[in-house]
Short mmCIF file of C-alpha atoms in Angstrom, two decimals:
data_model
loop_
_atom_site.label_atom_id
_atom_site.label_comp_id
_atom_site.label_asym_id
_atom_site.label_seq_id
_atom_site.Cartn_x
_atom_site.Cartn_y
_atom_site.Cartn_z
CA MET A 1 84.03 90.10 77.57
CA GLY A 2 83.65 93.91 78.29
CA ARG A 3 82.24 94.45 74.94
CA ASP A 4 78.57 94.37 73.98
CA VAL A 5 77.46 91.36 72.14
CA PRO A 6 74.16 90.65 70.52
CA ALA A 7 72.03 87.62 71.12
CA LEU A 8 72.72 85.14 68.39
CA VAL A 9 72.50 81.61 67.20
CA PHE A 10 75.94 80.57 65.77
CA THR A 11 76.20 78.29 62.71
CA ARG A 12 79.09 76.12 61.50
CA GLU A 13 79.98 78.72 58.90
CA ASP A 14 80.32 81.17 61.87
CA ARG A 15 82.62 78.91 63.59
CA ARG A 16 84.83 78.15 60.71
CA ARG A 17 85.04 81.72 59.52
CA TYR A 18 85.98 82.81 63.11
CA ARG A 19 88.61 80.30 63.28
CA ASP A 20 90.26 81.62 60.02
CA LYS A 21 89.87 85.15 61.24
CA MET A 22 91.84 84.21 64.59
CA HIS A 23 94.60 82.73 62.38
CA THR A 24 94.85 86.01 60.36
CA CYS A 25 94.76 87.87 63.71
CA LEU A 26 97.65 85.82 65.03
CA ASP A 27 99.73 86.41 61.77
CA VAL A 28 99.30 90.19 62.18
CA LEU A 29 100.12 90.00 65.76
CA ALA A 30 103.47 88.30 65.04
CA GLN A 31 103.99 90.86 62.24
CA MET A 32 103.49 93.66 64.64
CA LEU A 33 105.76 92.19 67.26
CA ARG A 34 108.71 91.85 64.67
CA GLU A 35 108.09 95.49 63.45
CA SER A 36 107.94 96.80 67.25
CA GLY A 37 104.55 98.47 66.27
CA PHE A 38 103.48 99.27 69.93
CA GLU A 39 103.09 102.36 72.23
CA SER A 40 105.63 101.91 74.92
CA GLU A 41 107.13 105.08 75.92
CA ARG A 42 104.82 106.07 78.60
CA PRO A 43 103.76 102.76 80.21
CA GLN A 44 100.64 102.98 82.42
CA VAL A 45 99.15 101.08 85.23
CA GLY A 46 95.31 100.57 85.69
CA LEU A 47 92.95 98.98 88.05
CA GLU A 48 89.49 97.42 88.14
CA ILE A 49 87.40 96.66 91.06
CA GLU A 50 84.34 94.39 91.15
CA LEU A 51 81.84 95.09 94.07
CA ASN A 52 78.69 93.62 95.42
CA LEU A 53 75.48 95.16 96.23
CA VAL A 54 73.55 94.62 99.48
CA GLY A 55 70.84 96.12 101.34
CA ASP A 56 70.99 97.88 104.85
CA ASP A 57 70.81 94.37 106.33
CA GLY A 58 73.87 93.07 104.64
CA LEU A 59 71.90 90.69 102.31
CA PRO A 60 72.35 90.70 98.49
CA ALA A 61 70.62 93.34 96.63
CA MET A 62 69.67 92.32 92.79
CA ARG A 63 69.69 96.06 91.86
CA ASN A 64 72.76 96.65 89.73
CA THR A 65 70.57 98.25 86.97
CA GLU A 66 68.97 100.69 89.12
CA VAL A 67 72.26 101.60 90.80
CA LEU A 68 74.25 102.01 87.41
CA GLN A 69 71.28 104.18 86.34
CA ALA A 70 71.77 106.24 89.77
CA ILE A 71 75.60 106.41 89.60
CA ALA A 72 75.47 107.55 85.76
CA ASP A 73 79.22 107.33 85.03
CA PRO A 74 80.82 105.31 82.23
CA ALA A 75 83.64 104.31 84.41
CA TRP A 76 80.89 102.05 86.14
CA SER A 77 79.60 98.74 84.39
CA SER A 78 77.45 95.80 85.11
CA GLU A 79 79.06 92.42 85.84
CA LEU A 80 77.71 88.80 85.63
CA GLY A 81 75.30 89.02 88.59
CA ARG A 82 72.56 91.37 89.10
CA PHE A 83 74.34 91.89 92.72
CA ASN A 84 77.47 92.85 91.00
CA LEU A 85 79.01 96.08 89.35
CA GLU A 86 82.45 97.06 88.43
CA ILE A 87 84.53 100.46 88.45
CA ASN A 88 87.24 100.93 85.94
CA VAL A 89 89.75 103.30 87.42
CA PRO A 90 91.38 105.35 84.68
CA PRO A 91 94.92 104.44 83.73
CA ARG A 92 97.78 106.57 84.85
CA ARG A 93 101.59 106.57 85.07
CA LEU A 94 102.74 104.56 88.22
CA LEU A 95 104.28 107.71 89.79
CA SER A 96 101.63 110.34 88.31
CA GLY A 97 100.62 112.41 91.34
CA GLY A 98 101.92 109.80 93.85
CA PRO A 99 99.92 107.01 95.68
CA GLY A 100 98.08 109.62 97.66
CA SER A 101 96.36 111.10 94.62
CA TRP A 102 95.33 107.60 93.08
CA GLU A 103 93.78 106.71 96.70
CA ARG A 104 91.87 110.02 96.66
CA GLU A 105 90.68 109.32 93.24
CA ILE A 106 89.54 105.87 93.93
CA ARG A 107 87.83 106.73 97.31
CA ASP A 108 86.10 110.00 95.75
CA ALA A 109 84.63 107.54 92.94
CA LEU A 110 83.59 104.98 95.46
CA ASN A 111 82.13 107.31 98.05
CA HIS A 112 80.19 109.06 94.99
CA ALA A 113 78.77 105.79 94.00
CA GLU A 114 77.72 104.64 97.59
CA GLU A 115 76.01 108.03 97.88
CA ARG A 116 73.95 107.48 94.56
CA ALA A 117 73.55 103.65 95.33
CA SER A 118 72.11 104.40 98.83
CA ALA A 119 69.47 106.67 97.28
CA VAL A 120 67.94 103.60 95.69
CA GLY A 121 68.25 101.41 98.56
CA ALA A 122 71.44 99.52 98.01
CA HIS A 123 75.21 99.66 99.32
CA LEU A 124 78.49 98.78 97.83
CA ILE A 125 80.84 96.23 99.42
CA MET A 126 84.31 95.31 98.30
CA VAL A 127 84.93 91.69 99.31
CA GLY A 128 86.09 88.53 97.52
CA ILE A 129 83.06 86.58 98.04
CA LEU A 130 79.88 88.16 99.55
CA PRO A 131 79.41 86.21 102.84
CA THR A 132 75.65 86.57 102.87
CA LEU A 133 75.13 85.08 99.43
CA GLY A 134 73.12 82.00 99.26
CA GLU A 135 72.59 79.20 96.76
CA THR A 136 69.33 80.53 95.92
CA ASP A 137 70.72 83.71 94.91
CA VAL A 138 72.72 82.43 92.06
CA GLY A 139 70.08 80.87 89.73
CA GLU A 140 69.65 81.93 86.02
CA ASN A 141 67.44 84.79 87.20
CA ALA A 142 70.42 86.38 88.82
CA LEU A 143 72.09 87.00 85.71
CA SER A 144 72.47 90.68 84.57
CA GLY A 145 70.30 92.06 81.92
CA ASP A 146 73.13 92.60 79.31
CA PRO A 147 72.64 90.05 76.65
CA ARG A 148 76.27 89.06 76.49
CA TYR A 149 75.90 87.28 79.81
CA ARG A 150 73.02 85.16 78.59
CA LEU A 151 74.83 84.33 75.44
CA LEU A 152 77.84 83.37 77.39
CA ASN A 153 75.66 81.29 79.75
CA GLU A 154 74.14 79.50 76.90
CA GLN A 155 77.36 78.54 74.95
CA ILE A 156 79.28 77.37 78.30
CA PHE A 157 76.20 74.97 78.93
CA ALA A 158 76.12 74.01 75.17
CA ALA A 159 79.77 73.01 75.47
CA ARG A 160 79.27 71.23 78.66
CA GLY A 161 76.10 69.32 77.86
CA GLU A 162 75.15 69.15 81.64
CA ASP A 163 74.86 71.06 84.92
CA LEU A 164 77.70 72.43 86.58
CA HIS A 165 79.18 70.51 89.62
CA ILE A 166 80.91 72.48 92.13
CA THR A 167 82.84 71.00 95.12
CA VAL A 168 85.06 72.52 97.56
CA ASP A 169 86.49 70.85 100.66
CA GLY A 170 87.71 73.16 103.39
CA VAL A 171 86.65 73.63 106.99
CA ASP A 172 83.25 72.86 105.69
CA ARG A 173 82.50 70.99 102.68
CA LEU A 174 80.44 72.45 99.65
CA ALA A 175 78.88 70.13 97.04
CA MET A 176 76.15 71.49 94.66
CA TYR A 177 74.96 71.49 91.13
CA ALA A 178 74.25 74.71 89.09
CA ASP A 179 72.33 75.10 85.93
CA ALA A 180 73.62 78.59 85.22
CA ILE A 181 77.09 80.07 85.47
CA THR A 182 76.03 82.64 88.05
CA PRO A 183 77.94 81.06 90.81
CA GLU A 184 80.97 82.64 89.15
CA ALA A 185 79.34 86.07 89.97
CA ALA A 186 80.04 85.12 93.69
CA CYS A 187 83.89 85.95 92.64
CA THR A 188 84.64 89.54 92.87
CA SER A 189 88.28 90.68 92.24
CA THR A 190 90.60 93.43 92.00
CA GLN A 191 92.44 93.42 88.93
CA PHE A 192 95.73 95.47 88.34
CA HIS A 193 96.97 96.15 84.90
CA LEU A 194 100.57 96.80 83.94
CA GLN A 195 101.57 97.92 80.38
CA VAL A 196 104.86 96.48 79.15
CA GLU A 197 106.91 96.62 76.34
CA PRO A 198 106.61 93.59 73.80
CA ARG A 199 110.29 92.56 74.34
CA GLU A 200 109.77 92.57 78.26
CA PHE A 201 106.29 91.00 78.26
CA ALA A 202 107.45 87.57 78.73
CA ASP A 203 109.55 88.46 81.70
CA TYR A 204 106.97 90.39 83.50
CA TRP A 205 104.33 87.45 82.89
CA ASN A 206 106.68 84.90 84.26
CA ALA A 207 107.38 87.14 87.30
CA ALA A 208 103.71 87.59 87.87
CA GLN A 209 103.08 83.93 87.56
CA ALA A 210 105.71 83.22 90.08
CA VAL A 211 104.49 85.59 92.75
CA ALA A 212 100.68 84.80 92.44
CA GLY A 213 100.54 82.45 95.22
CA VAL A 214 102.07 84.86 97.44
CA GLN A 215 99.72 87.62 96.57
CA ILE A 216 96.87 85.43 97.08
CA ALA A 217 98.19 84.32 100.49
CA LEU A 218 98.67 87.93 101.75
CA ALA A 219 95.41 89.09 100.57
CA ALA A 220 92.91 86.49 101.05
CA ASN A 221 89.55 87.78 101.70
CA SER A 222 86.93 84.92 100.51
CA PRO A 223 86.51 82.46 103.45
CA PHE A 224 82.63 81.82 103.13
CA LEU A 225 80.52 80.72 100.31
CA PHE A 226 77.07 79.79 100.66
CA GLY A 227 77.05 79.62 104.27
CA ARG A 228 80.12 77.49 104.41
CA GLU A 229 83.54 78.08 105.65
CA LEU A 230 85.88 76.66 102.85
CA TRP A 231 89.30 78.09 101.82
CA ARG A 232 90.75 81.29 102.89
CA GLU A 233 90.52 82.47 99.16
CA THR A 234 87.60 80.32 97.97
CA ARG A 235 87.27 82.49 94.87
CA ILE A 236 90.11 80.37 93.27
CA PRO A 237 88.38 76.96 93.41
CA LEU A 238 84.99 78.43 92.58
CA PHE A 239 86.04 80.39 89.57
CA GLU A 240 87.89 77.44 88.13
CA GLN A 241 84.76 75.41 88.54
CA ALA A 242 82.00 77.82 87.78
CA THR A 243 83.22 78.55 84.23
CA ASP A 244 84.32 75.04 83.13
CA THR A 245 83.20 73.80 79.90
CA ARG A 246 84.49 70.37 80.32
CA PRO A 247 82.44 67.38 81.36
CA GLN A 248 83.99 64.60 83.46
CA GLU A 249 85.06 62.57 80.32
CA ILE A 250 86.82 65.64 78.59
CA LYS A 251 88.68 66.54 81.83
CA ALA A 252 90.01 63.05 81.99
CA GLN A 253 91.27 63.35 78.54
CA GLY A 254 93.64 66.29 79.66
CA VAL A 255 91.51 69.03 77.99
CA ARG A 256 92.80 72.30 79.43
CA PRO A 257 90.25 74.48 81.55
CA ARG A 258 89.31 77.87 80.55
CA VAL A 259 90.26 79.18 83.90
CA TRP A 260 93.96 78.49 83.62
CA PHE A 261 97.14 79.00 85.35
CA GLY A 262 98.84 77.85 82.34
CA GLU A 263 101.44 75.06 81.81
CA ARG A 264 104.80 76.70 80.99
CA TRP A 265 107.03 79.83 81.34
CA ILE A 266 106.62 81.76 78.10
CA THR A 267 109.48 83.55 75.91
CA SER A 268 106.93 85.94 74.19
CA VAL A 269 103.36 87.28 74.55
CA PHE A 270 102.79 85.42 71.15
CA ASP A 271 102.97 82.26 73.24
CA LEU A 272 99.74 83.20 75.08
CA PHE A 273 97.55 84.15 72.22
CA GLU A 274 98.72 81.04 70.05
CA GLU A 275 97.86 78.81 72.86
CA ASN A 276 94.44 80.47 73.10
CA VAL A 277 93.66 79.71 69.50
CA ARG A 278 95.24 76.07 69.61
CA TYR A 279 93.82 74.94 72.66
CA PHE A 280 90.24 76.52 73.11
CA PRO A 281 87.21 76.53 70.72
CA ALA A 282 85.37 79.77 70.52
CA LEU A 283 82.49 80.34 72.85
CA LEU A 284 81.35 83.56 70.91
CA PRO A 285 82.27 83.27 67.26
CA ILE A 286 81.55 86.89 66.21
CA CYS A 287 83.38 88.23 63.50
CA ASP A 288 84.33 91.93 62.80
CA GLU A 289 84.25 93.60 59.51
CA GLU A 290 87.79 94.49 59.77
CA ASP A 291 90.29 92.67 57.61
CA PRO A 292 93.26 93.10 60.02
CA GLN A 293 95.96 92.49 57.38
CA GLU A 294 94.48 95.21 55.07
CA THR A 295 94.30 97.50 57.88
CA LEU A 296 97.98 96.81 58.76
CA ASP A 297 99.34 97.17 55.19
CA ALA A 298 97.43 100.30 54.91
CA GLY A 299 99.31 101.77 57.80
CA GLY A 300 96.64 101.53 60.15
CA VAL A 301 96.27 99.79 63.63
CA PRO A 302 94.20 96.86 63.37
CA GLU A 303 91.70 95.91 66.34
CA LEU A 304 92.28 92.18 66.17
CA GLY A 305 88.63 91.83 67.37
CA GLU A 306 88.34 88.04 67.11
CA LEU A 307 91.60 87.60 68.95
CA THR A 308 90.89 89.85 71.59
CA LEU A 309 87.22 88.58 72.09
CA HIS A 310 88.41 85.03 72.24
CA ASN A 311 91.00 86.20 74.78
CA GLY A 312 88.14 87.58 77.02
CA THR A 313 86.61 84.12 77.26
CA ILE A 314 89.79 82.48 78.65
CA TYR A 315 90.35 83.30 82.10
CA ARG A 316 94.14 83.24 82.85
CA TRP A 317 94.99 84.34 86.34
CA ASN A 318 97.65 86.57 84.51
CA ARG A 319 95.94 87.51 81.33
CA PRO A 320 97.48 89.20 78.17
CA VAL A 321 95.89 92.17 76.86
CA TYR A 322 95.99 93.49 73.26
CA ALA A 323 94.26 97.07 73.27
CA VAL A 324 94.23 100.17 70.96
CA THR A 325 94.07 103.68 72.24
CA ASP A 326 94.59 107.12 70.85
CA SER A 327 98.13 106.78 71.19
CA GLY A 328 98.34 103.24 69.39
CA PRO A 329 98.38 99.70 70.18
CA HIS A 330 99.75 98.41 73.42
CA LEU A 331 100.26 95.27 75.55
CA ARG A 332 99.45 94.67 79.21
CA ILE A 333 99.35 92.10 81.88
CA GLU A 334 95.85 91.88 83.63
CA ASN A 335 96.75 90.33 87.19
CA ARG A 336 93.61 88.71 87.95
CA VAL A 337 94.38 86.74 91.30
CA LEU A 338 93.22 89.00 94.10
CA PRO A 339 90.05 89.47 95.62
CA ALA A 340 88.28 92.89 96.05
CA GLY A 341 88.97 94.78 99.22
CA PRO A 342 88.86 94.85 102.13
CA THR A 343 89.73 98.59 101.84
CA VAL A 344 91.17 100.98 99.27
CA ALA A 345 94.27 101.22 101.47
CA ASP A 346 94.82 97.21 101.29
CA ILE A 347 94.25 97.43 97.62
CA LEU A 348 97.00 100.07 96.87
CA ALA A 349 99.38 98.13 99.31
CA ASN A 350 98.73 95.08 97.28
CA GLY A 351 99.22 96.98 94.14
CA ALA A 352 102.64 98.66 95.32
CA PHE A 353 103.74 95.10 96.34
CA TYR A 354 102.73 93.62 93.07
CA TYR A 355 104.37 96.20 90.90
CA GLY A 356 107.45 96.54 93.01
CA LEU A 357 108.32 92.91 93.14
CA THR A 358 107.73 92.05 89.64
CA ARG A 359 110.00 94.92 88.45
CA ALA A 360 112.70 93.65 90.83
CA LEU A 361 112.36 89.90 89.68
CA VAL A 362 112.57 91.07 86.12
CA ASP A 363 115.88 92.78 86.72
CA GLU A 364 117.65 89.85 88.58
CA ASP A 365 120.63 88.04 86.98
CA ARG A 366 119.00 84.69 87.71
CA PRO A 367 115.34 85.10 87.08
CA VAL A 368 113.15 83.20 89.59
CA TRP A 369 111.30 81.33 86.72
CA THR A 370 114.73 79.83 85.78
CA ARG A 371 115.10 78.41 89.22
CA MET A 372 111.62 77.18 90.02
CA SER A 373 109.37 74.76 87.98
CA PHE A 374 106.07 76.08 86.65
CA SER A 375 104.10 73.24 88.41
CA VAL A 376 105.46 74.36 91.67
CA ALA A 377 104.30 78.07 91.06
CA GLU A 378 100.81 76.61 90.28
CA GLU A 379 100.99 74.41 93.43
CA ASN A 380 101.72 77.66 95.31
CA LEU A 381 98.72 79.35 93.97
CA HIS A 382 96.36 76.60 95.51
CA THR A 383 98.28 76.29 98.59
CA ALA A 384 97.77 79.76 99.16
CA ALA A 385 94.32 79.92 98.35
CA ARG A 386 93.60 77.21 100.72
CA ASP A 387 95.73 78.37 103.69
CA GLY A 388 95.79 82.22 103.26
CA ILE A 389 98.24 84.05 105.37
CA ASP A 390 99.17 80.76 107.25
CA ALA A 391 100.42 79.13 104.07
CA ARG A 392 103.98 77.59 103.54
CA LEU A 393 105.23 78.09 100.02
CA TYR A 394 108.20 77.14 97.93
CA TRP A 395 110.69 79.80 96.86
CA PRO A 396 114.08 79.00 95.29
CA GLY A 397 116.96 78.97 97.72
CA VAL A 398 114.79 78.81 100.67
CA GLY A 399 112.53 76.01 100.20
CA GLU A 400 109.10 75.76 101.71
CA VAL A 401 108.69 78.34 104.32
CA PRO A 402 105.86 80.32 105.85
CA VAL A 403 104.74 83.07 103.53
CA THR A 404 105.02 85.64 106.15
CA GLU A 405 108.62 84.69 106.68
CA LEU A 406 109.23 84.71 102.82
CA VAL A 407 107.86 88.06 102.35
CA LEU A 408 109.54 89.79 105.27
CA ARG A 409 112.98 88.49 104.57
CA ARG A 410 113.23 88.03 100.75
CA LEU A 411 110.28 89.65 98.84
CA LEU A 412 109.46 92.71 100.72
CA PRO A 413 113.07 94.12 100.23
CA LEU A 414 112.75 93.26 96.58
CA ALA A 415 109.50 95.21 96.19
CA HIS A 416 111.20 98.19 97.90
CA ASP A 417 113.93 97.96 95.30
CA GLY A 418 111.62 97.52 92.45
CA LEU A 419 109.55 100.69 93.22
CA GLU A 420 112.85 102.57 93.86
CA LEU A 421 114.03 101.36 90.32
CA ALA A 422 110.66 102.66 88.97
CA GLY A 423 111.23 106.12 90.61
CA MET A 424 109.32 105.94 93.65
CA ASP A 425 111.04 107.43 96.53
CA ALA A 426 110.93 106.18 100.17
CA GLU A 427 108.25 108.81 101.21
CA TRP A 428 105.82 107.15 98.95
CA ARG A 429 106.59 103.51 99.15
CA GLU A 430 107.29 103.25 102.94
CA PRO A 431 103.64 103.57 103.83
CA LEU A 432 102.24 101.51 101.09
CA LEU A 433 104.59 98.51 101.52
CA GLY A 434 104.54 98.96 105.30
CA VAL A 435 100.93 97.68 105.08
CA ILE A 436 102.14 94.43 103.83
CA GLU A 437 104.96 94.29 106.43
CA GLN A 438 102.59 94.80 109.23
CA ARG A 439 100.18 92.26 107.64
CA CYS A 440 102.88 89.57 107.75
CA VAL A 441 103.96 90.71 111.25
CA SER A 442 100.43 90.38 112.63
CA ALA A 443 99.59 87.41 110.40
CA ARG A 444 96.22 88.93 109.77
CA ASN A 445 94.29 89.71 106.75
CA GLY A 446 90.55 90.02 105.47
CA ALA A 447 89.88 86.29 105.42
CA LEU A 448 91.19 85.63 109.14
CA TRP A 449 89.12 88.72 110.30
CA GLN A 450 86.19 87.50 108.71
CA ALA A 451 86.40 83.94 109.98
CA GLU A 452 87.26 84.93 113.65
CA THR A 453 84.42 87.45 113.59
CA VAL A 454 81.96 84.66 112.56
CA HIS A 455 83.39 82.32 115.22
CA ASP A 456 82.90 84.82 117.97
CA LEU A 457 79.30 85.61 117.00
CA GLU A 458 78.63 81.88 116.91
CA LYS A 459 80.03 81.31 120.17
CA ALA A 460 77.70 84.18 121.50
CA GLY A 461 74.70 82.33 120.12
CA CYS A 462 74.11 83.37 116.59
CA ASP A 463 73.51 80.63 113.97
CA ARG A 464 75.83 80.68 110.93
CA GLN A 465 73.61 83.00 108.90
CA GLU A 466 73.03 85.45 111.48
CA ALA A 467 76.73 85.51 112.23
CA LEU A 468 77.54 86.09 108.53
CA ARG A 469 75.06 88.71 108.24
CA ARG A 470 76.35 90.88 111.33
CA MET A 471 79.77 90.26 110.31
CA THR A 472 78.99 91.71 106.84
CA VAL A 473 77.57 94.75 108.26
CA THR A 474 80.28 95.32 110.59
CA TYR A 475 82.86 94.65 107.78
CA MET A 476 81.15 97.55 105.81
CA ASP A 477 81.80 99.97 108.56
CA TYR A 478 85.40 99.21 108.74
CA MET A 479 85.73 99.33 105.05
CA HIS A 480 84.52 102.83 104.99
CA LEU A 481 87.02 103.82 107.55
CA ASN A 482 89.82 102.52 105.20
CA ALA A 483 92.09 101.34 107.90
CA PRO A 484 93.99 98.31 106.66
CA ALA A 485 92.23 95.10 107.57
CA HIS A 486 95.18 93.69 109.89
CA THR A 487 94.16 96.62 112.13
CA TRP A 488 90.34 95.58 112.38
CA PRO A 489 89.31 94.45 115.85
CA VAL A 490 87.45 91.36 116.44
CA ASP A 491 84.40 92.46 118.53
#
């Protein structure tokens, strides 16, 4: 969904032609996989961070158009809501320049953007859900101006035929109806990209699925939504519901949701793209002029435009990505489970843990996905989202244990091994994974800090909205200091 699309009215012929083109794309992808036509000699990692905009008072600022004009950098783009924007950090080799250079690059970009944003009366905040966001902030008028978002909104509601019903039972309870998909804009994430060879894709995707729950538990940073305290990572249930094209009767028939963990371990990246075409009708049936088979037969690299656009409207927590760059076509995994923030230091620690752990799990003699059912991996994800760093998760060989114990005893040593296998020496990996270690030792993360701070402000006499506002302003101060969230004091 990163591409520009025009405002259109789709016909039955458009949908039939689009389906035909997607099947052609699938055939071409299968041929490319057989012939090993992918760039894999210099695998890279990448990072996207979605952010919120607030005013000096910590309340939402619906100003992404003005802020993007002020930043004037193609690395920055709009997101679904007028209070969102996103930075796409340039891809790099995992070891290129070391973690320190990556951190400086990200912080420099964010600081530059903050300086430009403040000149037009807005500030950037990295958080999974903006705590001060209210239900009145996510109506249709909050959609960004890009036509693709309005078109997507129209198509989702055309498929549903009724308003969205969003319910989350946590510490408090949320039950609401929405006539636009803008509640999805409340969900701001960190997305790690990992380029992999086709023959290794299935193993890396399976490993990423297996550890998704652990990732969420450690990094939870979204405890509040519309004034309610809900799950520790409320992004997960909110995102699953806010883009759901299924009315209740269709759900009851077992039709798959578009925000999807999946239903099985895979043996090839082809499995995921084939599932996309088999299970999900097109939301945006826009055909490219390219004939992918002709392009491939002529020695060119096909864009597979229909397949990739369709893939962008199916929101897997670990999404397959096919892309073409100057060096050729490549495949990568887009890890989408983590919230934004709280700091760049936390984000890079989360990345090191993810990259190291998946590498180590792929190299095991008995891979974890051969010893754990897929349904248990999915259950881990929702348990972690609900309970955060206090979650108890299942892991083969140890059973159901506190996630902090699982990480300290089993998974953190594996992450160290994986980064070492990737060529990262102890001087680089120790500080990064040390953040994860201390997060587990202290059993503290961004979600816990937010909740405790709000509770203390309420005990001091603030009502919930004022407590959320003050907490958000304080959160931004600590965010700019870049000390990991487990070290933040509760005033």
